[in-house]
CSV table of C-alpha atoms and ligand atoms in Angstrom, one decimal:
chain,number,residue,atom,x,y,z
A,1,MET,CA,92.5,111.8,117.7
A,2,SER,CA,89.6,110.1,115.9
A,3,ALA,CA,90.2,106.9,113.9
A,4,SER,CA,89.4,106.9,110.2
A,5,VAL,CA,86.8,104.3,109.1
A,6,ALA,CA,86.0,102.8,105.7
A,7,VAL,CA,82.6,101.1,105.5
A,8,LEU,CA,82.4,98.6,102.7
A,9,GLY,CA,78.8,97.7,101.8
A,10,ALA,CA,77.7,101.0,103.4
A,11,THR,CA,74.2,101.0,101.9
A,12,GLY,CA,73.3,97.5,103.2
A,13,SER,CA,71.9,96.3,106.5
A,14,VAL,CA,75.3,95.9,108.3
A,15,GLY,CA,76.6,99.1,106.7
A,16,THR,CA,73.7,101.2,107.8
A,17,SER,CA,73.9,99.8,111.3
A,18,ALA,CA,77.7,100.5,111.4
A,19,LEU,CA,77.1,104.1,110.3
A,20,ASP,CA,74.4,104.5,113.0
A,21,VAL,CA,76.9,103.5,115.7
A,22,ILE,CA,79.8,105.6,114.2
A,23,GLY,CA,77.5,108.6,114.0
A,24,ARG,CA,77.0,108.4,117.8
A,25,HIS,CA,80.7,108.9,118.4
A,26,PRO,CA,82.0,111.8,116.2
A,27,ASP,CA,84.8,112.3,118.8
A,28,LYS,CA,86.1,108.7,118.2
A,29,PHE,CA,85.5,108.0,114.5
A,30,ARG,CA,85.6,109.8,111.2
A,31,VAL,CA,84.2,108.2,108.1
A,32,THR,CA,86.8,108.5,105.3
A,33,ALA,CA,85.4,106.0,102.7
A,34,LEU,CA,82.0,104.5,101.9
A,35,THR,CA,81.4,101.8,99.3
A,36,ALA,CA,78.4,100.2,97.6
A,37,ASN,CA,77.5,98.3,94.5
A,38,ALA,CA,74.8,100.2,92.5
A,39,ASN,CA,72.6,102.0,95.0
A,40,PHE,CA,73.8,105.5,94.3
A,41,GLU,CA,70.7,107.2,95.8
A,42,ALA,CA,71.4,105.7,99.2
A,43,MET,CA,75.1,106.5,98.8
A,44,ARG,CA,74.3,110.1,98.0
A,45,ALA,CA,72.3,110.4,101.3
A,46,GLN,CA,75.2,108.8,103.2
A,47,CYS,CA,77.7,111.1,101.6
A,48,ALA,CA,75.6,114.1,102.7
A,49,ALA,CA,75.4,112.8,106.2
A,50,PHE,CA,79.1,111.7,106.7
A,51,SER,CA,81.1,113.7,104.1
A,52,PRO,CA,83.6,111.0,103.4
A,53,ASP,CA,86.8,111.7,101.5
A,54,CYS,CA,85.9,109.0,99.0
A,55,ALA,CA,82.8,107.1,97.8
A,56,VAL,CA,83.2,104.0,95.7
A,57,MET,CA,80.5,102.4,93.6
A,58,ALA,CA,81.5,98.9,92.3
A,59,GLU,CA,79.2,99.5,89.3
A,60,PRO,CA,80.9,102.0,87.0
A,61,ALA,CA,77.5,103.4,85.7
A,62,ALA,CA,76.4,104.0,89.3
A,63,ALA,CA,79.7,105.8,90.0
A,64,LYS,CA,79.1,108.1,87.1
A,65,GLN,CA,75.6,108.9,88.4
A,66,LEU,CA,77.0,109.6,91.9
A,67,GLN,CA,79.7,111.8,90.4
A,68,ASN,CA,77.1,114.0,88.7
A,69,ASP,CA,75.1,114.2,92.0
A,70,LEU,CA,78.1,115.1,94.1
A,71,ALA,CA,80.1,117.2,91.7
A,72,ALA,CA,80.2,120.3,94.0
A,73,GLY,CA,81.1,118.4,97.2
A,74,GLY,CA,84.4,117.4,98.7
A,75,THR,CA,83.9,113.7,98.2
A,76,GLN,CA,85.9,112.0,95.5
A,77,VAL,CA,83.8,109.5,93.6
A,78,ARG,CA,85.4,106.4,92.1
A,79,GLY,CA,84.1,103.3,90.4
A,80,GLY,CA,85.2,99.7,90.0
A,81,ALA,CA,86.8,96.8,91.9
A,82,GLU,CA,90.3,98.3,92.1
A,83,ALA,CA,89.0,101.4,93.8
A,84,LEU,CA,87.1,99.2,96.2
A,85,CYS,CA,90.3,97.5,97.3
A,86,GLU,CA,92.2,100.8,97.6
A,87,ALA,CA,89.4,102.2,99.8
A,88,ALA,CA,89.7,99.0,102.0
A,89,ALA,CA,93.4,99.5,102.5
A,90,ALA,CA,93.3,103.2,103.3
A,91,ALA,CA,91.5,103.6,106.7
A,92,ASP,CA,92.5,102.7,110.3
A,93,ILE,CA,89.3,100.6,110.7
A,94,VAL,CA,87.6,98.8,107.9
A,95,VAL,CA,84.0,97.5,108.2
A,96,CYS,CA,83.5,94.6,105.8
A,97,GLY,CA,79.8,94.6,105.1
A,98,ILE,CA,79.7,93.6,101.4
A,99,VAL,CA,77.5,90.5,100.7
A,100,GLY,CA,78.9,87.4,99.1
A,101,ALA,CA,82.2,86.5,97.5
A,102,ALA,CA,82.4,90.0,96.0
A,103,GLY,CA,83.9,91.0,99.4
A,104,LEU,CA,86.9,88.6,99.1
A,105,ARG,CA,89.4,90.9,97.4
A,106,PRO,CA,88.5,94.0,99.5
A,107,THR,CA,88.8,91.9,102.7
A,108,LEU,CA,92.2,90.6,101.6
A,109,ALA,CA,93.3,94.2,100.8
A,110,ALA,CA,92.3,95.4,104.3
A,111,VAL,CA,94.0,92.5,106.0
A,112,ARG,CA,97.2,92.9,103.9
A,113,ALA,CA,97.3,96.6,104.8
A,114,GLY,CA,97.5,95.6,108.5
A,115,LYS,CA,94.2,97.3,109.5
A,116,LYS,CA,91.7,96.7,112.3
A,117,VAL,CA,89.3,94.7,110.1
A,118,LEU,CA,85.7,94.2,111.3
A,119,ILE,CA,84.2,91.3,109.3
A,120,ALA,CA,80.5,90.7,108.8
A,121,ASN,CA,81.0,89.5,105.3
A,122,LYS,CA,81.2,85.8,106.0
A,123,GLU,CA,81.4,84.4,102.5
A,124,PRO,CA,85.2,85.3,102.0
A,125,LEU,CA,85.9,83.6,105.4
A,126,VAL,CA,84.1,80.5,104.2
A,127,MET,CA,85.9,80.5,100.8
A,128,LEU,CA,89.4,81.2,102.1
A,129,GLY,CA,89.3,81.7,105.8
A,130,ALA,CA,92.6,80.1,106.8
A,131,HIS,CA,94.4,82.1,104.2
A,132,ILE,CA,92.8,85.4,105.3
A,133,MET,CA,93.8,84.7,108.9
A,134,ARG,CA,97.4,83.8,107.9
A,135,GLU,CA,97.6,87.0,105.9
A,136,ALA,CA,96.2,88.9,109.0
A,137,ARG,CA,99.0,87.4,111.2
A,138,ALA,CA,101.6,88.1,108.6
A,139,HIS,CA,100.6,91.8,108.2
A,140,GLY,CA,99.7,92.6,111.8
A,141,ALA,CA,96.0,93.1,111.1
A,142,SER,CA,93.4,92.5,113.9
A,143,VAL,CA,90.4,90.6,112.6
A,144,ILE,CA,87.3,91.1,114.7
A,145,PRO,CA,84.2,89.3,113.7
A,146,LEU,CA,80.9,91.2,113.5
A,147,ASP,CA,78.7,88.2,112.8
A,148,SER,CA,76.8,88.2,116.1
A,149,GLU,CA,77.7,84.5,116.9
A,150,HIS,CA,81.4,84.9,116.2
A,151,ASN,CA,81.5,88.2,118.0
A,152,ALA,CA,79.9,86.5,121.0
A,153,ILE,CA,82.6,83.8,120.8
A,154,PHE,CA,85.3,86.5,120.5
A,155,GLN,CA,83.9,88.2,123.6
A,156,CYS,CA,83.9,84.9,125.5
A,157,LEU,CA,87.5,84.1,124.7
A,158,PRO,CA,90.3,85.2,127.0
A,159,ASP,CA,92.4,88.3,126.2
A,160,GLY,CA,89.6,90.0,124.3
A,161,GLY,CA,90.0,87.4,121.6
A,162,ALA,CA,93.7,88.1,121.1
A,163,LYS,CA,94.2,84.4,120.7
A,164,ILE,CA,92.4,84.5,117.4
A,165,ASN,CA,95.2,86.2,115.7
A,166,GLY,CA,97.8,84.2,117.7
A,167,GLY,CA,96.9,80.7,116.6
A,168,GLY,CA,93.5,79.6,117.9
A,169,ALA,CA,91.2,79.0,120.7
A,170,ARG,CA,92.4,75.5,121.6
A,171,GLN,CA,95.4,76.7,123.5
A,172,ALA,CA,93.0,78.8,125.6
A,173,GLY,CA,91.4,75.6,126.9
A,174,VAL,CA,88.4,75.7,124.6
A,175,ALA,CA,86.6,72.3,124.4
A,176,LYS,CA,83.8,73.3,122.1
A,177,ILE,CA,82.0,76.2,120.5
A,178,TRP,CA,78.2,76.3,120.6
A,179,LEU,CA,76.8,78.3,117.7
A,180,THR,CA,73.2,79.4,118.4
A,181,GLY,CA,70.6,80.0,115.8
A,182,SER,CA,67.0,81.0,115.9
A,183,GLY,CA,66.0,78.2,113.5
A,184,GLY,CA,64.6,80.7,111.0
A,185,PRO,CA,61.0,81.3,109.9
A,186,PHE,CA,60.4,77.6,108.9
A,187,ARG,CA,61.5,75.8,112.0
A,188,LYS,CA,58.1,74.3,112.4
A,189,LEU,CA,56.9,74.4,108.7
A,190,PRO,CA,56.1,70.9,107.4
A,191,PRO,CA,58.9,70.0,104.9
A,192,ASP,CA,56.3,69.2,102.2
A,193,GLU,CA,55.3,72.9,102.2
A,194,PHE,CA,58.9,74.1,101.5
A,195,ALA,CA,58.3,74.0,97.7
A,196,LYS,CA,55.6,76.7,98.1
A,197,VAL,CA,57.7,79.1,100.2
A,198,THR,CA,57.9,82.6,98.6
A,199,PRO,CA,60.9,85.0,98.7
A,200,ALA,CA,58.8,87.4,100.9
A,201,GLN,CA,58.2,84.6,103.4
A,202,ALA,CA,61.8,83.5,103.4
A,203,ARG,CA,63.0,87.1,103.9
A,204,ALA,CA,60.8,87.6,107.0
A,205,HIS,CA,63.2,86.5,109.7
A,206,PRO,CA,61.5,86.0,113.1
A,207,THR,CA,64.1,87.9,115.2
A,208,TRP,CA,66.7,89.7,113.0
A,209,GLU,CA,66.3,92.4,110.3
A,210,MET,CA,68.9,91.6,107.6
A,211,GLY,CA,69.7,91.8,103.9
A,212,PRO,CA,67.9,89.4,101.5
A,213,LYS,CA,70.7,86.9,101.0
A,214,ILE,CA,71.4,86.2,104.6
A,215,SER,CA,67.7,86.1,105.4
A,216,VAL,CA,67.2,83.3,102.9
A,217,ASP,CA,70.4,81.6,104.3
A,218,SER,CA,68.7,81.8,107.7
A,219,ALA,CA,65.5,80.2,106.3
A,220,THR,CA,67.4,77.2,104.8
A,221,MET,CA,69.8,77.2,107.9
A,222,MET,CA,72.7,77.4,105.4
A,223,ASN,CA,73.6,80.5,107.5
A,224,LYS,CA,74.5,78.2,110.4
A,225,GLY,CA,76.5,76.0,108.0
A,226,LEU,CA,78.4,79.0,106.7
A,227,GLU,CA,79.0,80.2,110.3
A,228,LEU,CA,80.4,76.8,111.2
A,229,ILE,CA,83.0,77.1,108.5
A,230,GLU,CA,83.6,80.8,109.5
A,231,ALA,CA,84.1,79.7,113.1
A,232,CYS,CA,86.7,77.1,112.1
A,233,ALA,CA,88.7,79.7,110.2
A,234,LEU,CA,88.5,82.5,112.8
A,235,PHE,CA,89.3,80.3,115.8
A,236,SER,CA,91.5,77.6,114.3
A,237,LEU,CA,89.0,74.8,115.0
A,238,ASP,CA,87.9,71.6,113.3
A,239,ALA,CA,84.3,71.2,112.1
A,240,ASP,CA,83.7,68.7,114.9
A,241,ASP,CA,84.6,71.2,117.6
A,242,VAL,CA,81.6,73.3,116.6
A,243,GLU,CA,78.1,72.4,117.7
A,244,ILE,CA,74.9,74.1,116.3
A,245,VAL,CA,72.0,74.6,118.7
A,246,VAL,CA,68.6,76.1,117.9
A,247,HIS,CA,67.7,78.9,120.4
A,248,PRO,CA,64.5,80.5,119.1
A,249,GLN,CA,64.7,83.6,121.4
A,250,SER,CA,68.0,84.8,119.8
A,251,VAL,CA,69.2,86.3,123.1
A,252,ILE,CA,72.2,84.1,123.7
A,253,HIS,CA,74.4,84.8,120.7
A,254,SER,CA,76.8,81.8,121.1
A,255,MET,CA,78.8,80.1,123.8
A,256,VAL,CA,82.3,78.8,124.5
A,257,GLU,CA,82.7,75.6,126.5
A,258,TYR,CA,86.0,75.2,128.3
A,259,VAL,CA,87.8,72.0,129.2
A,260,ASP,CA,87.0,72.6,132.9
A,261,GLY,CA,83.2,72.4,132.2
A,262,SER,CA,82.5,76.1,132.3
A,263,ILE,CA,80.3,77.5,129.5
A,264,LEU,CA,80.6,81.3,128.8
A,265,ALA,CA,77.8,83.0,126.9
A,266,GLN,CA,77.2,86.5,125.5
A,267,LEU,CA,73.7,87.8,125.7
A,268,GLY,CA,72.1,90.9,124.1
A,269,SER,CA,69.2,92.3,122.1
A,270,PRO,CA,69.1,90.9,118.5
A,271,ASP,CA,70.5,94.1,117.1
A,272,MET,CA,73.7,94.2,115.0
A,273,ARG,CA,74.7,97.5,116.6
A,274,VAL,CA,75.7,95.6,119.7
A,275,PRO,CA,78.5,93.5,118.1
A,276,ILE,CA,79.4,96.5,115.8
A,277,ALA,CA,79.9,98.8,118.8
A,278,GLY,CA,81.8,96.1,120.6
A,279,ALA,CA,84.2,95.7,117.7
A,280,LEU,CA,84.5,99.4,116.8
A,281,GLY,CA,85.4,100.2,120.4
A,282,TRP,CA,87.4,97.1,121.2
A,283,PRO,CA,89.1,96.7,123.7
A,284,ARG,CA,86.9,99.4,125.2
A,285,ARG,CA,83.1,99.5,125.4
A,286,ILE,CA,81.1,102.2,123.7
A,287,ASP,CA,77.3,103.0,123.4
A,288,SER,CA,75.6,101.1,120.6
A,289,GLY,CA,72.2,102.8,120.6
A,290,ALA,CA,70.6,99.3,120.9
A,291,ARG,CA,67.8,98.6,123.3
A,292,ARG,CA,69.2,97.1,126.5
A,293,LEU,CA,68.1,93.5,127.1
A,294,ASN,CA,65.5,93.1,129.9
A,295,LEU,CA,66.2,89.7,131.3
A,296,LEU,CA,62.8,89.6,133.0
A,297,GLU,CA,61.0,90.1,129.7
A,298,CYS,CA,62.9,87.2,128.2
A,299,ALA,CA,62.8,85.0,131.2
A,300,ARG,CA,62.8,81.8,129.2
A,301,PHE,CA,65.6,80.3,127.1
A,302,ASP,CA,64.9,77.3,124.9
A,303,PHE,CA,67.4,75.0,123.2
A,304,GLU,CA,66.8,72.2,120.7
A,305,ALA,CA,68.9,70.2,118.3
A,306,PRO,CA,68.6,71.4,114.7
A,307,ASP,CA,66.5,69.2,112.4
A,308,LEU,CA,69.1,68.0,110.0
A,309,ALA,CA,66.6,66.2,107.7
A,310,ARG,CA,64.5,69.4,107.4
A,311,PHE,CA,67.6,71.6,106.9
A,312,PRO,CA,70.1,69.5,104.8
A,313,CYS,CA,72.3,72.6,104.3
A,314,ILE,CA,73.7,72.2,107.8
A,315,GLY,CA,75.0,68.7,106.9
A,316,LEU,CA,76.3,69.9,103.5
A,317,ALA,CA,78.3,72.7,105.1
A,318,ARG,CA,79.7,70.4,107.8
A,319,ALA,CA,80.7,67.9,105.0
A,320,ALA,CA,82.4,70.8,103.1
A,321,ALA,CA,84.3,71.9,106.3
A,322,ARG,CA,85.5,68.3,106.8
A,323,ASP,CA,86.5,67.9,103.1
A,324,GLY,CA,88.4,71.2,103.2
A,325,GLY,CA,90.4,72.2,100.1
A,326,VAL,CA,88.2,74.2,97.7
A,327,MET,CA,84.9,72.5,98.8
A,328,PRO,CA,83.8,75.3,101.0
A,329,ALA,CA,84.4,77.9,98.2
A,330,ALA,CA,82.4,75.7,95.7
A,331,MET,CA,79.6,75.1,98.3
A,332,ASN,CA,79.4,78.9,99.0
A,333,ALA,CA,79.2,79.8,95.3
A,334,ALA,CA,76.6,77.2,94.6
A,335,ASN,CA,74.5,78.6,97.5
A,336,GLU,CA,74.9,82.2,96.3
A,337,ILE,CA,73.6,81.2,92.8
A,338,ALA,CA,70.7,79.1,94.2
A,339,VAL,CA,69.7,81.9,96.6
A,340,ALA,CA,69.8,84.5,93.8
A,341,GLU,CA,67.7,82.2,91.6
A,342,PHE,CA,65.2,81.7,94.4
A,343,LEU,CA,65.0,85.5,95.0
A,344,LYS,CA,64.3,86.0,91.3
A,345,GLY,CA,61.5,83.4,91.4
A,346,ALA,CA,63.4,81.0,89.1
A,347,LEU,CA,64.0,78.2,91.7
A,348,THR,CA,61.8,76.8,94.4
A,349,PHE,CA,62.9,77.0,98.0
A,350,ASP,CA,63.2,73.3,98.5
A,351,LYS,CA,65.7,73.1,95.6
A,352,ILE,CA,68.3,75.3,97.1
A,353,PRO,CA,70.0,72.5,99.0
A,354,ARG,CA,69.7,70.2,96.0
A,355,VAL,CA,71.6,72.6,93.8
A,356,VAL,CA,74.3,73.0,96.5
A,357,GLU,CA,74.6,69.2,96.9
A,358,GLY,CA,74.7,68.7,93.1
A,359,VAL,CA,77.6,71.1,92.8
A,360,MET,CA,79.4,69.5,95.8
A,361,GLU,CA,79.0,66.0,94.2
A,362,ARG,CA,80.7,67.3,91.1
A,363,THR,CA,83.6,69.0,92.9
A,364,GLU,CA,87.0,67.6,93.9
A,365,ALA,CA,88.0,69.1,97.3
A,366,GLY,CA,91.7,68.7,96.6
A,367,ARG,CA,94.3,69.7,99.2
A,368,GLY,CA,94.7,73.3,100.4
A,369,CYS,CA,93.2,76.3,98.9
A,370,ASP,CA,94.8,79.6,97.8
A,371,LEU,CA,93.3,82.7,96.2
A,372,GLU,CA,93.7,81.3,92.7
A,373,SER,CA,92.1,77.9,93.4
A,374,ALA,CA,89.3,79.4,95.5
A,375,LEU,CA,88.4,81.8,92.7
A,376,ALA,CA,88.6,79.0,90.1
A,377,ALA,CA,86.3,76.8,92.3
A,378,ASP,CA,84.0,79.7,92.8
A,379,ALA,CA,83.7,80.3,89.0
A,380,ARG,CA,83.2,76.7,88.2
A,381,ALA,CA,80.6,76.2,90.9
A,382,ARG,CA,78.6,79.2,89.8
A,383,LYS,CA,78.4,77.9,86.2
A,384,LEU,CA,77.5,74.4,87.4
A,385,GLY,CA,75.0,75.8,90.0
A,386,ALA,CA,73.3,77.9,87.3
A,387,GLU,CA,72.9,74.8,85.1
A,388,LEU,CA,71.5,72.7,87.9
A,389,ALA,CA,69.1,75.5,88.9
A,390,ALA,CA,67.8,75.7,85.4
A,391,ALA,CA,67.4,72.0,84.9
B,401,NDP,P1,72.8,93.7,102.2
B,401,NDP,O1,72.3,93.0,101.0
B,401,NDP,O2,71.9,94.4,103.1
B,401,NDP,O3,74.0,94.8,101.8
B,401,NDP,C1,75.0,94.4,101.0
B,401,NDP,C2,76.0,95.6,100.7
B,401,NDP,O4,77.0,95.1,99.8
B,401,NDP,C3,75.3,96.7,100.0
B,401,NDP,O5,76.0,97.9,100.4
B,401,NDP,C4,75.6,96.5,98.5
B,401,NDP,O6,75.5,97.6,97.7
B,401,NDP,C5,77.0,95.9,98.6
B,401,NDP,N1,77.3,95.0,97.5
B,401,NDP,C6,76.5,94.0,97.0
B,401,NDP,N2,77.1,93.4,95.9
B,401,NDP,C7,78.3,94.1,95.8
B,401,NDP,C8,79.4,93.9,94.9
B,401,NDP,N3,79.4,93.0,93.8
B,401,NDP,N4,80.5,94.7,95.0
B,401,NDP,C9,80.5,95.6,96.0
B,401,NDP,N5,79.5,95.8,96.9
B,401,NDP,C10,78.4,95.0,96.8
B,401,NDP,O7,73.6,92.6,103.0
B,401,NDP,P2,73.8,92.5,104.6
B,401,NDP,O8,74.2,93.8,105.2
B,401,NDP,O9,72.6,91.8,105.2
B,401,NDP,O10,75.0,91.5,104.8
B,401,NDP,C11,76.3,91.8,104.4
B,401,NDP,C12,77.2,90.7,104.9
B,401,NDP,O11,77.2,90.6,106.3
B,401,NDP,C13,76.8,89.3,104.4
B,401,NDP,O12,78.0,88.6,104.1
B,401,NDP,C14,76.0,88.7,105.5
B,401,NDP,O13,76.1,87.3,105.5
B,401,NDP,C15,76.8,89.3,106.7
B,401,NDP,N6,76.0,89.4,107.9
B,401,NDP,C16,74.9,90.2,107.9
B,401,NDP,C17,74.1,90.4,109.1
B,401,NDP,C18,72.9,91.3,109.1
B,401,NDP,O14,72.4,91.5,110.2
B,401,NDP,N7,72.5,91.8,108.0
B,401,NDP,C19,74.5,89.7,110.3
B,401,NDP,C20,75.7,89.0,110.2
B,401,NDP,C21,76.4,88.8,109.1
B,401,NDP,P3,74.1,98.1,97.0
B,401,NDP,O15,73.3,98.6,98.1
B,401,NDP,O16,74.6,99.2,96.1
B,401,NDP,O17,73.6,96.9,96.3
């Protein structure tokens, strides 16, 4: 029997890649729910292709529009945040492809419903990762990371990553995690030119095609910082257990170093369909549709230490991970605001880390972090971040 799948953030980069893989395996998967924010035109096309039972638009006006378009079909159209959470709790497999903190409640809903939860949406894991993983254990959910780095680590851990839900990588003899990153489009750009960087330049990633927010995060290298915190949550590690290494070819997606000195790596084309297929099929392997890697074509692997002065977001994220409490949630929210302002043309590229740092300086980490305190820190940091961005 085929498994039912809900794709959250279906109209985005991760969502469309997930639907591409799912569409190759009609015998294994059946799409029962699709969700998006406002793009009802893309959603209408996806509903025509996959005939889900339910389509949810977070924006009520977009839901109304979609409802008009699909009036005669068999897809029930719903709108709003509550419907999003219900869709996330109703399928066997849930693909979390929403961007930003907006994915927090749907991710929690999927985890609390004990589903197989495939998470690309890293911001909720940054905000409240330890809590999400605790909830997963309590409700018997399996969390499988889709972020290519964390999916690589998942694959390099024993037991197909089962340790993740059972209490961490350390018991498996893991000494260190090596998170690889391409270094983004500005790896070699002189820092005094950062102020002139345009949104179009920042969105042009050298090796991956992704949505606007993560592309800018890759350009500031905040993406590696977010991934560091994400790795700590997923694999029960401390910030100092995770190293970041620049690997411009983006072929080695991350590595796990064990106490015996072995280092295991996962390699593949830079195509999100590879980790998505690995996670959808897990523990089996299924076709992803991605181009197979030709090792002779990519005969050279380079590694270099990240330039922490050029990319201060890495240090800010490491500091937030060490501080703990609500600091990662505040840092994440400040970054979301700064990136949105940059994409609107209201903030220069070089100011993104300054807004994040300014918010962090004005935030008390406190001890622990639950849903309520994470949401409060998020709201406060957004307000503060907007003020600093406008100053
Ligand atoms: P996109 O911007 O391409 O897509 C985002 C999706 O989320 C869209 O479907 C969008 O709907 C929906 N969405 C946006 N805001 C809301 C909201 N407030 N409520 C509900 N839905 C919303 O993002 P990506 O696919 O690039 O990234 C998604 C997540 O995956 C991010 O967290 C990113 O960091 C992570 N990730 C992405 C990778 C990639 O290759 N793209 C790789 C690894 C991780 P609409 O179209 O209507 O706006």
